[in-house]
Short mmCIF file of C-alpha atoms in Angstrom, two decimals:
data_model
loop_
_atom_site.label_atom_id
_atom_site.label_comp_id
_atom_site.label_asym_id
_atom_site.label_seq_id
_atom_site.Cartn_x
_atom_site.Cartn_y
_atom_site.Cartn_z
CA ALA A 1 49.71 -38.75 35.29
CA GLN A 2 50.81 -40.24 38.75
CA SER A 3 50.69 -36.32 40.10
CA GLY A 4 47.05 -36.26 38.63
CA THR A 5 46.30 -39.34 40.71
CA SER A 6 47.63 -38.28 43.68
CA ARG A 7 45.80 -35.01 43.34
CA SER A 8 42.63 -36.96 43.16
CA GLU A 9 43.21 -39.05 46.12
CA ASP A 10 43.90 -36.14 48.39
CA GLU A 11 40.47 -34.27 47.14
CA GLU A 12 38.61 -37.52 47.54
CA SER A 13 40.03 -37.84 51.39
CA THR A 14 39.85 -34.35 52.26
CA ALA A 15 36.05 -34.66 50.91
CA VAL A 16 35.51 -37.92 53.17
CA LYS A 17 36.95 -35.87 56.15
CA ARG A 18 34.57 -33.07 55.73
CA THR A 19 31.67 -35.19 55.40
CA ALA A 20 32.37 -37.02 58.52
CA ALA A 21 33.00 -33.95 60.43
CA GLN A 22 29.52 -32.65 59.66
CA ALA A 23 28.22 -35.77 60.27
CA PHE A 24 29.28 -36.03 63.73
CA SER A 25 28.31 -32.11 64.34
CA GLY A 26 25.13 -32.93 63.29
CA ALA A 27 25.05 -35.77 65.74
CA GLY A 28 25.95 -33.40 68.44
CA MET A 29 29.13 -35.25 69.12
CA ILE A 30 31.46 -32.57 68.48
CA PRO A 31 30.58 -28.95 69.53
CA LYS A 32 31.36 -26.12 67.27
CA ARG A 33 34.04 -23.36 68.41
CA ARG A 34 33.86 -20.22 67.35
CA SER A 35 37.47 -18.97 66.38
CA SER A 36 39.14 -16.10 64.50
CA SER A 37 42.07 -16.85 62.26
CA ARG A 38 43.10 -13.36 61.84
CA SER A 39 46.41 -12.13 63.72
CA ILE A 40 46.95 -8.58 65.06
CA LYS A 41 48.91 -6.51 62.23
CA ARG A 42 51.39 -4.13 62.56
CA LYS A 43 53.50 -1.93 60.36
CA LYS A 44 56.46 -4.24 59.07
CA PHE A 45 60.28 -2.81 58.83
CA ASP A 46 61.84 -2.92 55.27
CA ASP A 47 63.97 -6.03 56.52
CA GLU A 48 61.05 -7.96 57.63
CA LEU A 49 59.26 -7.64 54.58
CA VAL A 50 62.18 -8.93 52.86
CA GLU A 51 62.91 -11.74 55.39
CA SER A 52 58.88 -12.53 55.52
CA SER A 53 58.70 -12.75 51.63
CA LEU A 54 61.75 -14.85 51.78
CA ALA A 55 60.24 -17.47 53.89
CA LYS A 56 56.75 -17.63 51.52
CA SER A 57 59.05 -18.18 48.78
CA THR A 58 61.03 -20.98 50.45
CA SER A 59 57.84 -22.57 51.98
CA ARG A 60 56.30 -22.63 48.18
CA VAL A 61 59.36 -24.76 46.56
CA LYS A 62 60.17 -27.02 48.86
CA GLY A 63 63.48 -29.08 48.67
CA GLN A 64 65.48 -25.57 47.81
CA PRO A 65 67.85 -24.28 50.49
CA VAL A 66 67.67 -21.24 52.09
CA ILE A 67 70.32 -19.27 50.80
CA GLU A 68 72.62 -17.39 53.66
CA PRO A 69 73.77 -14.10 52.84
CA ILE A 70 77.33 -14.57 53.99
CA ARG A 71 77.75 -17.69 51.90
CA CYS A 72 76.32 -16.26 48.59
CA PRO A 73 79.24 -13.94 47.45
CA GLY A 74 78.79 -15.77 44.39
CA SER A 75 77.74 -12.95 41.67
CA ASP A 76 77.76 -12.15 38.13
CA LEU A 77 79.35 -8.97 38.86
CA ALA A 78 82.62 -8.48 38.40
CA SER A 79 85.26 -7.20 41.45
CA SER A 80 85.70 -3.78 40.07
CA ASP A 81 81.64 -3.29 40.35
CA LYS A 82 81.91 -4.44 43.98
CA LYS A 83 84.85 -1.82 44.74
CA LYS A 84 82.24 0.91 43.06
CA VAL A 85 79.61 -0.28 45.34
CA MET A 86 81.69 0.09 48.30
CA LYS A 87 82.85 3.65 47.45
CA THR A 88 79.47 5.06 46.65
CA THR A 89 77.87 3.92 49.86
CA ASP A 90 78.60 4.28 53.48
CA LEU A 91 77.20 1.48 55.47
CA THR A 92 78.76 2.96 58.79
CA SER A 93 76.53 5.65 58.46
CA VAL A 94 73.74 3.71 57.57
CA HIS A 95 74.18 1.28 60.59
CA LEU A 96 74.19 4.35 62.83
CA GLY A 97 71.46 6.46 61.51
CA VAL A 98 68.98 3.72 60.40
CA LYS A 99 66.30 2.43 62.99
CA PHE A 100 65.89 -1.30 61.92
CA SER A 101 63.55 -4.02 63.62
CA CYS A 102 66.26 -5.18 65.96
CA ARG A 103 69.87 -4.32 66.58
CA PHE A 104 72.36 -5.68 63.68
CA THR A 105 75.61 -5.38 63.87
CA LEU A 106 77.92 -3.57 61.22
CA ARG A 107 79.08 -7.17 59.72
CA GLU A 108 75.47 -7.96 59.66
CA ILE A 109 74.51 -5.25 57.68
CA GLN A 110 77.25 -5.67 55.16
CA GLU A 111 76.32 -9.22 54.70
CA ARG A 112 72.30 -8.23 54.06
CA TRP A 113 73.57 -5.37 51.63
CA TYR A 114 75.54 -7.72 49.55
CA ALA A 115 72.81 -10.20 49.59
CA LEU A 116 70.59 -7.86 48.42
CA LEU A 117 72.92 -6.69 45.54
CA TYR A 118 74.26 -10.32 44.47
CA ASP A 119 72.01 -12.63 45.41
CA PRO A 120 69.44 -13.07 42.91
CA VAL A 121 66.57 -14.61 44.87
CA ILE A 122 66.82 -11.91 47.95
CA SER A 123 67.17 -9.45 45.16
CA LYS A 124 64.23 -10.30 43.68
CA LEU A 125 62.24 -10.25 46.94
CA ALA A 126 63.65 -7.07 48.03
CA TRP A 127 62.32 -5.58 44.57
CA GLN A 128 59.07 -7.06 44.98
CA ALA A 129 58.84 -6.08 48.45
CA MET A 130 59.33 -2.40 47.53
CA ARG A 131 56.83 -2.05 44.86
CA GLN A 132 54.29 -3.27 47.52
CA LEU A 133 55.19 0.15 49.48
CA HIS A 134 52.64 2.60 49.76
CA PRO A 135 53.18 5.51 47.31
CA GLU A 136 52.88 8.00 50.57
CA ALA A 137 55.71 5.89 51.96
CA ILE A 138 58.04 6.27 49.11
CA ALA A 139 57.32 9.93 48.77
CA ALA A 140 58.25 10.24 52.78
CA ILE A 141 61.47 8.32 52.03
CA GLN A 142 62.35 10.07 48.87
CA SER A 143 61.97 13.70 50.36
CA LYS A 144 64.50 12.75 53.04
CA ALA A 145 67.36 12.40 50.13
CA LEU A 146 70.21 14.88 50.87
CA PHE A 147 70.89 17.85 48.49
CA SER A 148 73.48 17.90 46.00
CA GLN A 149 76.29 20.57 45.26
CA THR A 150 74.60 21.57 41.96
CA GLU A 151 71.30 21.92 43.76
CA GLU A 152 72.47 23.93 46.71
CA ALA A 153 74.23 26.03 44.03
CA LEU A 154 70.93 26.98 42.45
CA LEU A 155 69.56 27.97 45.84
CA ALA A 156 72.18 30.10 46.89
CA LYS A 157 71.68 31.91 43.98
CA ILE A 158 68.39 33.19 45.75
CA THR A 159 69.55 36.38 47.88
CA SER A 160 69.09 36.61 51.49
CA SER A 161 67.46 40.21 51.71
CA SER A 162 64.70 39.01 49.36
CA GLN A 163 61.59 37.36 50.93
CA PRO A 164 60.99 34.51 48.61
CA LYS A 165 57.69 32.79 48.42
CA LEU A 166 56.45 28.97 47.28
CA GLU A 167 56.04 30.53 43.58
CA VAL A 168 60.00 31.52 43.12
CA PHE A 169 60.97 27.74 44.40
CA GLN A 170 58.28 26.14 41.82
CA ASP A 171 59.86 28.31 39.04
CA LEU A 172 63.32 27.07 39.94
CA LEU A 173 61.86 23.77 39.77
CA ASN A 174 60.04 24.04 36.45
CA LYS A 175 63.74 25.77 35.01
CA HIS A 176 66.06 23.11 36.20
CA PRO A 177 64.01 19.64 36.31
CA ASN A 178 67.35 17.63 35.33
CA VAL A 179 69.05 19.24 38.37
CA PHE A 180 66.81 18.74 41.25
CA TYR A 181 65.71 15.37 42.45
CA PRO A 182 62.19 14.44 41.23
CA SER A 183 60.84 14.02 44.49
CA ARG A 184 61.48 17.92 45.23
CA THR A 185 58.94 20.41 46.12
CA ALA A 186 58.68 23.77 46.60
CA LYS A 187 58.27 23.66 50.29
CA ASN A 188 61.57 21.53 50.53
CA LEU A 189 63.19 23.90 48.66
CA MET A 190 62.11 26.61 50.56
CA VAL A 191 63.15 25.00 53.98
CA HIS A 192 66.64 23.82 52.47
CA TRP A 193 66.90 27.78 51.79
CA GLN A 194 66.09 29.05 55.11
CA LEU A 195 69.11 26.49 56.50
CA LEU A 196 71.41 28.34 54.26
CA LYS A 197 70.59 31.35 55.30
CA GLN A 198 70.65 30.60 58.68
CA TYR A 199 74.32 29.29 58.36
CA TYR A 200 75.50 32.28 55.95
CA LEU A 201 75.88 30.07 53.13
CA LEU A 202 74.28 32.12 50.15
CA GLU A 203 76.08 33.64 48.00
CA ASP A 204 75.84 37.30 48.93
CA GLN A 205 76.33 36.40 52.46
CA SER A 206 79.80 36.17 53.95
CA VAL A 207 81.26 35.28 57.64
CA GLN A 208 83.62 38.19 59.03
CA PRO A 209 86.93 36.51 59.97
CA LEU A 210 88.17 36.99 63.52
CA PRO A 211 91.03 39.76 63.92
CA LYS A 212 94.33 38.19 63.52
CA GLY A 213 96.71 40.67 65.40
CA GLU A 214 94.21 41.80 68.19
CA GLN A 215 92.53 39.74 70.84
CA VAL A 216 89.00 38.98 71.02
CA LEU A 217 87.15 41.07 73.91
CA ASN A 218 85.36 38.73 75.99
CA PHE A 219 82.96 39.44 78.83
CA SER A 220 85.63 39.48 81.89
CA ASP A 221 88.01 42.01 79.89
CA ALA A 222 85.12 43.96 79.09
CA GLU A 223 84.28 43.90 82.62
CA GLN A 224 87.43 45.31 83.77
CA VAL A 225 87.63 47.95 81.45
CA VAL A 226 84.58 49.83 82.85
CA ASP A 227 85.22 52.13 85.18
CA ASP A 228 83.03 51.71 88.79
CA ALA A 229 83.61 55.46 89.36
CA LYS A 230 82.10 56.90 86.49
CA LEU A 231 78.75 54.50 86.84
CA LYS A 232 76.00 56.52 88.97
CA ASP A 233 75.58 55.62 92.20
CA SER A 234 71.60 56.14 92.61
CA ARG A 235 70.49 55.86 96.13
CA ASP A 236 67.35 54.13 97.27
CA GLU A 237 66.27 55.89 100.39
CA VAL A 238 63.42 53.51 100.91
CA LEU A 239 65.79 50.53 100.60
CA GLU A 240 67.90 51.86 103.12
CA HIS A 241 65.40 52.43 105.53
CA GLU A 242 64.16 49.02 105.10
CA LEU A 243 67.68 47.45 105.34
CA MET A 244 68.27 49.63 108.71
CA ILE A 245 64.72 48.27 110.31
CA ALA A 246 66.02 44.78 109.28
CA ASP A 247 69.39 45.12 110.96
CA ARG A 248 67.63 46.54 114.15
CA HIS A 249 65.68 43.70 114.31
CA GLN A 250 68.32 41.48 113.87
CA LYS A 251 70.30 42.85 116.63
CA ARG A 252 67.47 43.12 118.99
CA GLU A 253 67.15 39.11 118.62
CA ILE A 254 70.77 38.63 119.03
CA ARG A 255 70.83 40.28 122.37
CA GLN A 256 67.78 38.00 123.49
CA LEU A 257 69.45 35.15 122.80
CA GLU A 258 72.43 36.00 124.62
CA GLN A 259 70.46 36.96 127.73
CA GLU A 260 68.94 33.48 127.73
CA LEU A 261 72.16 31.56 127.46
CA PRO A 262 72.97 31.71 130.94
CA ARG A 263 69.43 30.44 131.67
CA TRP A 264 69.39 26.58 132.62
CA GLN A 265 68.51 24.08 129.91
CA VAL A 266 69.19 20.52 128.87
CA LEU A 267 72.11 19.49 127.10
CA VAL A 268 73.10 16.17 125.45
CA ASP A 269 76.78 14.63 125.35
CA SER A 270 78.01 11.56 124.11
CA ILE A 271 79.66 9.37 126.82
CA THR A 272 81.63 6.53 126.84
CA GLY A 273 81.96 4.18 129.89
CA MET A 274 80.14 4.58 133.36
CA ASN A 275 81.80 6.84 134.83
CA SER A 276 80.31 9.74 137.42
CA PRO A 277 79.71 13.09 135.21
CA ASP A 278 81.56 15.85 136.20
CA PHE A 279 78.68 18.57 137.25
CA ASP A 280 79.07 22.15 136.71
CA ASN A 281 77.53 25.00 138.88
CA GLN A 282 74.62 25.13 136.31
CA THR A 283 73.89 21.37 136.11
CA LEU A 284 71.19 20.08 138.60
CA ALA A 285 71.04 16.51 137.57
CA ALA A 286 72.01 14.05 134.79
CA LEU A 287 70.28 11.24 133.08
CA ARG A 288 73.02 8.79 132.13
CA GLY A 289 72.29 5.82 129.75
CA ARG A 290 74.30 3.80 127.81
CA MET A 291 75.01 5.89 125.00
CA VAL A 292 74.29 9.40 125.84
CA ARG A 293 74.05 11.70 128.81
CA TYR A 294 71.19 14.17 129.31
CA LEU A 295 72.07 17.15 131.78
CA MET A 296 69.23 18.63 133.47
CA ARG A 297 69.75 22.85 133.61
CA SER A 298 66.11 23.78 134.68
CA ARG A 299 63.97 23.08 137.02
CA GLU A 300 61.40 20.93 134.98
CA ILE A 301 62.10 19.19 131.78
CA THR A 302 60.10 17.01 129.48
CA LEU A 303 60.83 13.70 128.29
CA GLY A 304 59.79 11.68 125.12
CA ARG A 305 60.30 11.08 121.57
CA ALA A 306 60.95 14.33 119.28
CA THR A 307 59.26 14.80 116.03
CA LYS A 308 59.23 17.00 113.27
CA ASP A 309 56.13 18.69 114.38
CA LYS A 310 57.07 18.51 118.25
CA GLN A 311 60.43 19.18 119.87
CA ILE A 312 61.11 18.02 123.28
CA ASP A 313 63.84 18.65 125.77
CA VAL A 314 64.94 15.25 126.25
CA ASP A 315 64.75 13.09 123.29
CA LEU A 316 65.22 9.52 124.12
CA SER A 317 65.50 8.21 120.64
CA LEU A 318 69.15 9.33 120.72
CA GLU A 319 69.72 6.25 123.13
CA GLY A 320 68.17 3.26 121.36
CA PRO A 321 64.89 2.55 119.55
CA ALA A 322 62.13 4.83 121.19
CA TRP A 323 59.11 3.79 118.62
CA LYS A 324 57.24 2.67 121.91
CA ILE A 325 58.02 5.62 123.76
CA SER A 326 55.35 8.36 123.44
CA ARG A 327 55.93 12.04 122.19
CA LYS A 328 55.49 13.33 125.82
CA GLN A 329 56.70 10.46 128.35
CA GLY A 330 56.90 12.21 131.46
CA ILE A 331 58.09 15.74 133.18
CA ILE A 332 61.06 15.75 135.53
CA LYS A 333 60.56 18.48 138.29
CA LEU A 334 62.66 20.06 141.16
CA LYS A 335 60.63 21.19 143.99
CA ASN A 336 61.52 24.42 146.08
CA ASN A 337 62.53 21.94 148.93
CA GLY A 338 65.29 20.21 146.60
CA ASP A 339 63.26 17.07 145.55
CA PHE A 340 63.01 15.58 142.29
CA PHE A 341 59.80 14.16 140.93
CA ILE A 342 58.98 12.46 137.74
CA ALA A 343 55.31 12.67 136.24
CA ASN A 344 54.46 10.24 133.88
CA GLU A 345 52.27 11.28 131.02
CA GLY A 346 52.68 8.57 128.26
CA ARG A 347 50.65 5.64 127.46
CA ARG A 348 53.42 3.11 129.02
CA PRO A 349 54.53 2.77 132.40
CA ILE A 350 57.91 3.98 133.98
CA TYR A 351 59.89 1.71 135.99
CA ILE A 352 61.94 3.59 139.14
CA ASP A 353 64.09 1.18 140.64
CA GLY A 354 61.68 -1.55 139.63
CA ARG A 355 58.42 0.00 140.71
CA PRO A 356 55.97 1.06 137.70
CA VAL A 357 54.76 4.48 137.72
CA LEU A 358 51.47 4.34 135.85
CA SER A 359 50.34 7.01 133.56
CA GLY A 360 48.90 10.20 135.37
CA ASN A 361 50.90 9.20 138.45
CA LYS A 362 54.04 10.66 140.48
CA TRP A 363 57.13 9.40 141.89
CA LYS A 364 60.29 10.62 143.88
CA LEU A 365 63.38 10.29 142.16
CA ASN A 366 66.63 9.90 144.52
CA ASN A 367 70.48 9.88 143.89
CA ASN A 368 71.48 6.85 141.64
CA SER A 369 67.88 5.80 140.95
CA VAL A 370 67.33 3.58 137.81
CA MET A 371 64.73 4.93 135.18
CA GLU A 372 63.32 2.46 132.85
CA ILE A 373 61.29 3.46 129.81
CA ALA A 374 60.47 0.91 127.13
CA GLY A 375 63.43 -1.26 127.32
CA LEU A 376 65.75 1.75 127.69
CA ARG A 377 67.44 2.21 131.20
CA PHE A 378 69.12 5.26 132.63
CA VAL A 379 70.59 6.23 136.09
CA PHE A 380 69.54 9.59 137.67
CA LEU A 381 72.46 11.57 139.13
CA ILE A 382 72.03 14.51 141.40
CA ASN A 383 74.64 17.40 141.86
CA GLN A 384 74.34 17.36 145.50
CA GLU A 385 76.69 20.61 146.19
CA LEU A 386 74.27 22.32 144.14
CA ILE A 387 71.18 20.88 145.63
CA SER A 388 72.14 21.77 149.11
CA LEU A 389 72.42 25.29 148.09
CA ILE A 390 69.19 25.66 146.92
CA LYS A 391 67.75 23.84 149.80
CA ALA A 392 70.03 26.55 152.16
CA GLU A 393 68.72 29.69 150.08
CA ALA A 394 65.11 27.98 150.02
CA ALA A 395 65.37 27.59 154.27
CA LYS A 396 66.54 31.53 154.36
CA MET A 397 63.72 32.52 152.46
CA ASN A 398 61.14 30.83 154.32
CA GLN A 399 62.72 32.02 157.78
CA ALA A 400 62.45 35.67 156.63
#
């Protein structure tokens, strides 16, 4: 009676609330809001189905505590039944091969497995969840069941030389309904028979054993046995002619490089300290920095910043940061009278002994002149002996 009176009071309170809400909404005080109570649905895993159904049952029956799987060893089964279950199930393989909704440890899987077997509440909920599965899902799970030895023995009787069709496997299913699993189909039997045939497991197939006394011949031993003298030496005249032409071109390029070696060129040497460089008979001048030394061995060299597309004689980026320097910053040229001049072809000015040389202008370089380009400083050193010889030869040519 008390429960009936409490229900009527609850119904009256809810009715009063509904009428009050309708009155307020009619007066325009509470605006109507559109909302959807539908949630995004996704396919649940098996363990999630059990947990959700368990949560629903506990929410319906208030006051009944949720039974933890590890705390419920209490079972009506004997200990001998537990041993049988542990023998017939390999939970380690389940842990390694089954994809769960989250990462479970082997202990957690064992606890859940025992709870499904011995806990009456969880067992009932799991059974209900399995009964709610779609028939196609059940068929897909049952089709992956492993084949027993008796099933494989019947399949192995089909000879490997025959080309069985689906009708043969269907007849096999009809003749032995008690041997094959109920979810087996002719297609499944045919696929498994093909696997048995592939691995030589049929009754009419046998794997040849390896010879015991003799060593198995491998590829390297067979290659040594082959006599090279008995092989035909087929000469390709066209190929030999092309190889001869290519060899001739390579020798010509080598001769050209050997002839260009004595020419003057710019070399870069790593130096330490500020000692004066040792000039040789081919070095006209040297541009010495703090880190590197550039040797001038031709009458005209270009200064700047080398890139992948454009290579220059003196790469100033070897001395330091040169991102402000133009790719072709300047040209140092030796005149016939023995004087050195620098021409600025970049955007930024070049400072010679503190004097700026703007773009498009030239300036004479003397011995020990200090050159500054975008914060990089160099000392220009002249080989006086070689320059004096050049001046003497130029004077003789002018007199003649």
